[in-house]
Short mmCIF file of C-alpha atoms in Angstrom, two decimals:
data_model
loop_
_atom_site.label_atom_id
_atom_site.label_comp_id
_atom_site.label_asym_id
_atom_site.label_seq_id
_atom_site.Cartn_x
_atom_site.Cartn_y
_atom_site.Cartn_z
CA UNK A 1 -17.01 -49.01 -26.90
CA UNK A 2 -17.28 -52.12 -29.12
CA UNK A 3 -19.78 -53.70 -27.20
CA UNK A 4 -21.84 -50.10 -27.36
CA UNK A 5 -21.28 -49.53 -30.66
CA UNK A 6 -22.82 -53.02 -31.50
CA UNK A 7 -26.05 -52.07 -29.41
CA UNK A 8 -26.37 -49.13 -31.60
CA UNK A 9 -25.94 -51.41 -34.61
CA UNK A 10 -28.51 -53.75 -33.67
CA UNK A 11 -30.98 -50.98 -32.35
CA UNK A 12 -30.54 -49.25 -35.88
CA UNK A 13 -30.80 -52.40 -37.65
CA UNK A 14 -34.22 -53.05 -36.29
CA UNK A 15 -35.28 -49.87 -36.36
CA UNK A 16 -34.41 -49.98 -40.09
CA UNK A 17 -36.49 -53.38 -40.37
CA UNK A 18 -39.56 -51.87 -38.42
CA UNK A 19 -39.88 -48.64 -40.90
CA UNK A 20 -39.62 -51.24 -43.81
CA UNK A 21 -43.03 -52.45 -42.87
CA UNK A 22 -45.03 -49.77 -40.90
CA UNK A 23 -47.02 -48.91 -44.09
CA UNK A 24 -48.14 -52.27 -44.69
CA UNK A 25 -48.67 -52.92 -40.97
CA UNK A 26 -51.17 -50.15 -40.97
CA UNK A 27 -52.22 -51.05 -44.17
CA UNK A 28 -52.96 -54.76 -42.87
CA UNK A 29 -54.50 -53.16 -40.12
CA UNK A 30 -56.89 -51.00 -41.90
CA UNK A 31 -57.83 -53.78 -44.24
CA UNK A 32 -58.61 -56.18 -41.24
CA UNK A 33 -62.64 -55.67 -42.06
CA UNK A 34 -62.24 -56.16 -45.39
CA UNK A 35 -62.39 -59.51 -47.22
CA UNK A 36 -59.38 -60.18 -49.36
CA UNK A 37 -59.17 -60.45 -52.93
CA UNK A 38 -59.02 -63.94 -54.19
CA UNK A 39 -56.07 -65.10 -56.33
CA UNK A 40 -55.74 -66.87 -59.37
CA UNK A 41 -55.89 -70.25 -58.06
CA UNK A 42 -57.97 -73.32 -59.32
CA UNK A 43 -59.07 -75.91 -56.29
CA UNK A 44 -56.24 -78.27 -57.24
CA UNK A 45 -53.39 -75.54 -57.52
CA UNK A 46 -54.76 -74.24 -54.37
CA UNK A 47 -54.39 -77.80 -52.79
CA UNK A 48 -50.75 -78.12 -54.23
CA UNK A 49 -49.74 -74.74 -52.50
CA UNK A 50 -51.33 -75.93 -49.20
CA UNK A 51 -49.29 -79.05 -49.49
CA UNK A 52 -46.43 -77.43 -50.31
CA UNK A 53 -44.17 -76.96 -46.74
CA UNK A 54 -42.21 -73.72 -47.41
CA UNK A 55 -45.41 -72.12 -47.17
CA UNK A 56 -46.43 -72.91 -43.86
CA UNK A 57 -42.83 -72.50 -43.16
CA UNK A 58 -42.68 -68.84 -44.34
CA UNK A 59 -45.59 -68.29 -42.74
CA UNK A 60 -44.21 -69.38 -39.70
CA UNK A 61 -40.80 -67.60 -39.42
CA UNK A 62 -42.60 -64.45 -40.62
CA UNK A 63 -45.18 -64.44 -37.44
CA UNK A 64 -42.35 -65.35 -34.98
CA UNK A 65 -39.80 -62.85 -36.08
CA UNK A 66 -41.46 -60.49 -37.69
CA UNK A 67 -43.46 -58.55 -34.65
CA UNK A 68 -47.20 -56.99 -35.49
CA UNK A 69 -46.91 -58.56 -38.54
CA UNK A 70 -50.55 -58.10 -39.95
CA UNK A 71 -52.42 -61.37 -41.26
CA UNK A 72 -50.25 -62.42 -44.20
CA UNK A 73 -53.21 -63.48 -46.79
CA UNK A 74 -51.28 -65.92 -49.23
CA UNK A 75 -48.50 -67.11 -50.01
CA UNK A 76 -47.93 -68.75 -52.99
CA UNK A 77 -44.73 -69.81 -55.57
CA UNK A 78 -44.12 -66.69 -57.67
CA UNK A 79 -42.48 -66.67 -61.34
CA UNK A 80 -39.10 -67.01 -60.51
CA UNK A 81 -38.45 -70.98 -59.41
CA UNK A 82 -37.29 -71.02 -55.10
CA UNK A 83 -39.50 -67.58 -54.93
CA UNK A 84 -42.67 -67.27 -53.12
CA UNK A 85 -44.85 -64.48 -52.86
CA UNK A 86 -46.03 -62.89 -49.92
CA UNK A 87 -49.00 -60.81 -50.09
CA UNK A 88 -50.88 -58.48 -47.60
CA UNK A 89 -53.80 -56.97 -49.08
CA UNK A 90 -52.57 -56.21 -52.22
CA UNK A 91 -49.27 -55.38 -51.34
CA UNK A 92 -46.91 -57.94 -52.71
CA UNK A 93 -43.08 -59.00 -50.61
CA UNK A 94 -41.02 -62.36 -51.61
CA UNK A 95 -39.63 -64.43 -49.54
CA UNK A 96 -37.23 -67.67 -50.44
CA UNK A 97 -38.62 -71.36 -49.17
CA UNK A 98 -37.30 -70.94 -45.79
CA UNK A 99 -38.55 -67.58 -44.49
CA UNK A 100 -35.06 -65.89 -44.11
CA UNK A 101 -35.84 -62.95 -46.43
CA UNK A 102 -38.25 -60.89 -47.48
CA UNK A 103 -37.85 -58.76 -51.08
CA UNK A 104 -40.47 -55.89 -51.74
CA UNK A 105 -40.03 -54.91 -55.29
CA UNK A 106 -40.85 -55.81 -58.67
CA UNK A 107 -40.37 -59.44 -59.95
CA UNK A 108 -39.49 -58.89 -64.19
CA UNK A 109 -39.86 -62.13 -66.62
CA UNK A 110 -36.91 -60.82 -69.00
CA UNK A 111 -37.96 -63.43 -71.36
CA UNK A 112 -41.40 -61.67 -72.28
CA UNK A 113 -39.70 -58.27 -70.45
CA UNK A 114 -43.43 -58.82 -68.13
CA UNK A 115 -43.72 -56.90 -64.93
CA UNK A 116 -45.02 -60.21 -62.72
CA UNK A 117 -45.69 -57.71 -60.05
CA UNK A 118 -47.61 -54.94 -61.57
CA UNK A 119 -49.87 -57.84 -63.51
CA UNK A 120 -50.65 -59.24 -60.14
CA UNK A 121 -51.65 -56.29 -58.28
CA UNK A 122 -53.35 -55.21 -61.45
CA UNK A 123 -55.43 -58.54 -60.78
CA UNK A 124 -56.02 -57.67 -57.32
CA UNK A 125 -56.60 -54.35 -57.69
CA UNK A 126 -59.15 -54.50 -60.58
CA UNK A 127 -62.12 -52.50 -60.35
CA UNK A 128 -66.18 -54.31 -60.98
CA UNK A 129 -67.35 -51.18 -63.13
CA UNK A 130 -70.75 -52.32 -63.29
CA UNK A 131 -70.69 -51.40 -59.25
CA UNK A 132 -69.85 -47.37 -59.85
CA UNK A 133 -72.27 -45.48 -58.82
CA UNK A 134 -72.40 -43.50 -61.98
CA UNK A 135 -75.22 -41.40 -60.72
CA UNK A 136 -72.46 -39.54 -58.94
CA UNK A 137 -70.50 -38.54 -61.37
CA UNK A 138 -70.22 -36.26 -64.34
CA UNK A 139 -70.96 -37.80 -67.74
CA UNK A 140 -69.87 -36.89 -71.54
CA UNK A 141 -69.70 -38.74 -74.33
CA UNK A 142 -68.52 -38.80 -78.11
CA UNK A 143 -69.72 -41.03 -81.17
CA UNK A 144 -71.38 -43.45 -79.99
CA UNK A 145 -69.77 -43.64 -76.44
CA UNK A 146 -69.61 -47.14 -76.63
CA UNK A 147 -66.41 -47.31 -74.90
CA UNK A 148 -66.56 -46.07 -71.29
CA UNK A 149 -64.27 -44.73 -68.50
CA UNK A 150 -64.14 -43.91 -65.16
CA UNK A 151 -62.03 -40.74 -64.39
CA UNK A 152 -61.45 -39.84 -60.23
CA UNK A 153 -60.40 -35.87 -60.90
CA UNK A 154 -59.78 -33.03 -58.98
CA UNK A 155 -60.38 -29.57 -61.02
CA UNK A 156 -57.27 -27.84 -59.36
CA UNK A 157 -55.05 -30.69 -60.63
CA UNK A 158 -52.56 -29.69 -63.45
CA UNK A 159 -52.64 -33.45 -64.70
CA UNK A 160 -55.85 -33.82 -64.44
CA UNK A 161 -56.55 -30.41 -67.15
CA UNK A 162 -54.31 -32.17 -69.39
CA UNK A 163 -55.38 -35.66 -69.42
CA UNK A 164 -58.54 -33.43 -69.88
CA UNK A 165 -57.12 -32.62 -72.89
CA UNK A 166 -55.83 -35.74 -73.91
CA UNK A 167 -59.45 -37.18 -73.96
CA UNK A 168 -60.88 -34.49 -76.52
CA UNK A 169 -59.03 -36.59 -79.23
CA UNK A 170 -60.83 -39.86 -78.49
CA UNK A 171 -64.25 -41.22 -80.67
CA UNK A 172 -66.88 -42.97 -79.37
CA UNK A 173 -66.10 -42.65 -75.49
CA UNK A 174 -67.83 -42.55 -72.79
CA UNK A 175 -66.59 -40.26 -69.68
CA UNK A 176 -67.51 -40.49 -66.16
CA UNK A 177 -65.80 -38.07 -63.83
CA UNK A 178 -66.09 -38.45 -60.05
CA UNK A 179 -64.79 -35.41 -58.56
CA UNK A 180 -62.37 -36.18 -56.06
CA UNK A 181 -61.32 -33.11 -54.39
CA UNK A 182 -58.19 -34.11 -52.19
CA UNK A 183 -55.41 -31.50 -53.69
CA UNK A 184 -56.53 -28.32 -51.88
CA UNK A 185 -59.05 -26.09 -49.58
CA UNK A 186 -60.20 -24.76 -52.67
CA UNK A 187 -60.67 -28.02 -54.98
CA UNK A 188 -63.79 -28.53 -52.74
CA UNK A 189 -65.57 -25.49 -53.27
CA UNK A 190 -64.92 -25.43 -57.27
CA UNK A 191 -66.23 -29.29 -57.29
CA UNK A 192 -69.47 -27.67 -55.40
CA UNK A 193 -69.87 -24.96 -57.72
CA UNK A 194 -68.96 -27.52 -60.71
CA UNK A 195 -71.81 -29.82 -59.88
CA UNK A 196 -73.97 -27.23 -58.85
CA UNK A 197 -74.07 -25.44 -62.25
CA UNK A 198 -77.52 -26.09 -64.54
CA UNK A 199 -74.86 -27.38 -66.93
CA UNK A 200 -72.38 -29.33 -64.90
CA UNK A 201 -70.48 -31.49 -67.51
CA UNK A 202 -70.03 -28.48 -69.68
CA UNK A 203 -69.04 -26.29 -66.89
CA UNK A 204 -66.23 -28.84 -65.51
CA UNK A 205 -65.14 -28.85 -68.69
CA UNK A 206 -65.25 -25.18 -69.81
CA UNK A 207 -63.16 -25.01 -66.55
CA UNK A 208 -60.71 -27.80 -67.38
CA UNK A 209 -60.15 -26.73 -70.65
CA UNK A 210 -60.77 -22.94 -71.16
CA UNK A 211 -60.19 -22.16 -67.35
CA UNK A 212 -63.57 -20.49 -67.27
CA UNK A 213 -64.46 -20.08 -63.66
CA UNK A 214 -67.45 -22.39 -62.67
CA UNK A 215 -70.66 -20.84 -61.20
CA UNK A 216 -73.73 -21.81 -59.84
CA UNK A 217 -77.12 -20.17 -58.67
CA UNK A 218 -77.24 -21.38 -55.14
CA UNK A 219 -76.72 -24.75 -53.38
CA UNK A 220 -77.40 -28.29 -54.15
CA UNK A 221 -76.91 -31.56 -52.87
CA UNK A 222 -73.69 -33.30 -54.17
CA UNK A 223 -71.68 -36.64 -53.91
CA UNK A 224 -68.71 -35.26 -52.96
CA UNK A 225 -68.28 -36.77 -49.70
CA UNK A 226 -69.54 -39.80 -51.22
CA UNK A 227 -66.84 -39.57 -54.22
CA UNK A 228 -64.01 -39.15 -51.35
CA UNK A 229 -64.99 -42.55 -49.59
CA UNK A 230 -65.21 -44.26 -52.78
CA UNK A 231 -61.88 -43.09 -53.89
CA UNK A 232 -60.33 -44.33 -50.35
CA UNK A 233 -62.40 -48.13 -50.48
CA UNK A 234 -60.77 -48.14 -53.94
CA UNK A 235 -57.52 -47.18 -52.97
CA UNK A 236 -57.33 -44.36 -55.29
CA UNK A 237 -54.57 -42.33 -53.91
CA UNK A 238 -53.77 -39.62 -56.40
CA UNK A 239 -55.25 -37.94 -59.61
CA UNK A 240 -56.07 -38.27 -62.20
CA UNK A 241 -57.27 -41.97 -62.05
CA UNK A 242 -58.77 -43.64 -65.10
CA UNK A 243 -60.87 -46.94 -64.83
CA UNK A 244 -61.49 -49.03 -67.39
CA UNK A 245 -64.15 -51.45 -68.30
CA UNK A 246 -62.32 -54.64 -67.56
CA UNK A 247 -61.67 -53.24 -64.02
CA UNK A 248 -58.31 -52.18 -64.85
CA UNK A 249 -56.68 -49.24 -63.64
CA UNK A 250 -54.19 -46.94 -64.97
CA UNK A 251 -52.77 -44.35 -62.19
CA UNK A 252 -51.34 -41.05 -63.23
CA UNK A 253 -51.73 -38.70 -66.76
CA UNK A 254 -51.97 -41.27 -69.82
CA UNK A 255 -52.33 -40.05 -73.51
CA UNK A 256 -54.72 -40.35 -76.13
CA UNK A 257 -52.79 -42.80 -77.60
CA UNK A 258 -52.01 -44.84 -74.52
CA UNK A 259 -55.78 -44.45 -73.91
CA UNK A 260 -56.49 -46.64 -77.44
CA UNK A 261 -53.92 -49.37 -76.72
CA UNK A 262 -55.75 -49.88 -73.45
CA UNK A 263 -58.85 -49.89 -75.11
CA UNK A 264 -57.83 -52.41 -78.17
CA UNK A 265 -56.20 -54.74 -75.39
CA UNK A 266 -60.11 -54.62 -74.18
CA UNK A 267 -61.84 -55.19 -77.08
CA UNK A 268 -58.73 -58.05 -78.20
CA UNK A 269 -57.89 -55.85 -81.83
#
């Protein structure tokens, strides 16, 4: 019975290790055609790290024990001194100098109280604006609308008719909206009828904001379809989702006021 019981142990245990990574397995799979985001690094940091040996030693004890572990991208000393990050596309795991374990969570500076982790993947995740194909989406503007946003929205989102909301309070914006129809069977057909109507900005917002039921004459062509596979290459995995200027992204219902911060931390006031 010991000897069984030990089995099960061990089969659990690696069962436990194997759902741990199957995300970012398929993740690392599905990224295998796309290039990777480059870090940080100058040449001659980049030639330190390459010299340093826990990182082709990592490397090494994560290929032979870890099995179908996807192409690990970089691996590089993190924050914390003895720590090295691990990253797979831009998911992030750390690992100490000699490969024995792996941490996925978030690394905190409590010095500055700075989230090393989110201000990485922020890096890696960011966003060229100037490449949105803003022909596709929905455009309104205030003031001058010298400061602009991307918004990925989906009218049958509860969030999204807030932050809807929260944006009415903001001067001098720009808005872009991509709709992004992933909630429902019906979130399609009000996106069609949105960008359908003579009047499409003002009847996605009339919508969003009075609840007036959009309408349309007949037909048109739309980038829908195209709005869903940008939200996927972008990794844009719920809604709303607000883009910024620098290529930052913040996931998730912000405020007006959150919304300003964002924008002063752009503009450096």
């Amino acid at each position: 019975m010991g000897v069984g019981n030990s089995r099960v142990r061990t089969a659990k245990a690696a069962a436990c290790l194997l759902s741990l990574f199957c995300g970012v397995f398929n993740f690392g799979l599905s990224m295998a055609q796309t290039p990777s985001p480059s870090g940080p690094l100058t040449q001659r940091s980049a030639d330190m790290v390459s010299a340093d040996p826990a990182v082709q030693t990592i490397r090494s004890q994560l290929m032979r024990r870890v099995t179908g572990l996807p192409k690990v991208d970089e691996i590089t000393p993190s924050g914390m001194p003895g720590l090295y990050e691990v990253r797979i596309g831009t998911d992030l795991f750390y690992s100490d100098a000699q490969g024995n374990f792996l941490i996925r969570g978030e690394l905190i500076e409590t010095r500055g109280l700075r989230n090393l982790t989110r201000e990485r993947i922020e890096k890696l995740t960011a966003i060229d604006f100037s490449k949105l194909p803003l022909q596709d989406a929905l455009v309104w503007k205030t003031g001058t609308g010298q400061r602009r946003i991307a918004v990925f929205s989906d009218p049958h989102c509860p969030y999204c008719k807030k932050f809807e909301t929260e944006l009415q309070g903001l001067k001098d914006v720009t808005v872009y909206t991509f709709l992004y129809p992933i909630l429902s069977a019906d979130s399609a057909a009000t996106s069609l009828a949105v960008w359908c109507n003579t009047d499409s900005s003002g009847s996605w917002r009339s919508w969003m904001l009075q609840g007036t039921v959009p309408t349309h004459a007949a037909s048109c062509s739309s980038p829908i379809e195209r709005n869903l596979a940008l939200g996927k290459s972008l990794r844009i995995e719920g809604v709303p989702a607000v883009i910024f200027e620098d290529g930052s992204r913040a996931p998730g219902l912000i405020s007006a006021a959150q919304m300003e911060l964002r924008f002063s931390k752009e503009t450096g006031q």
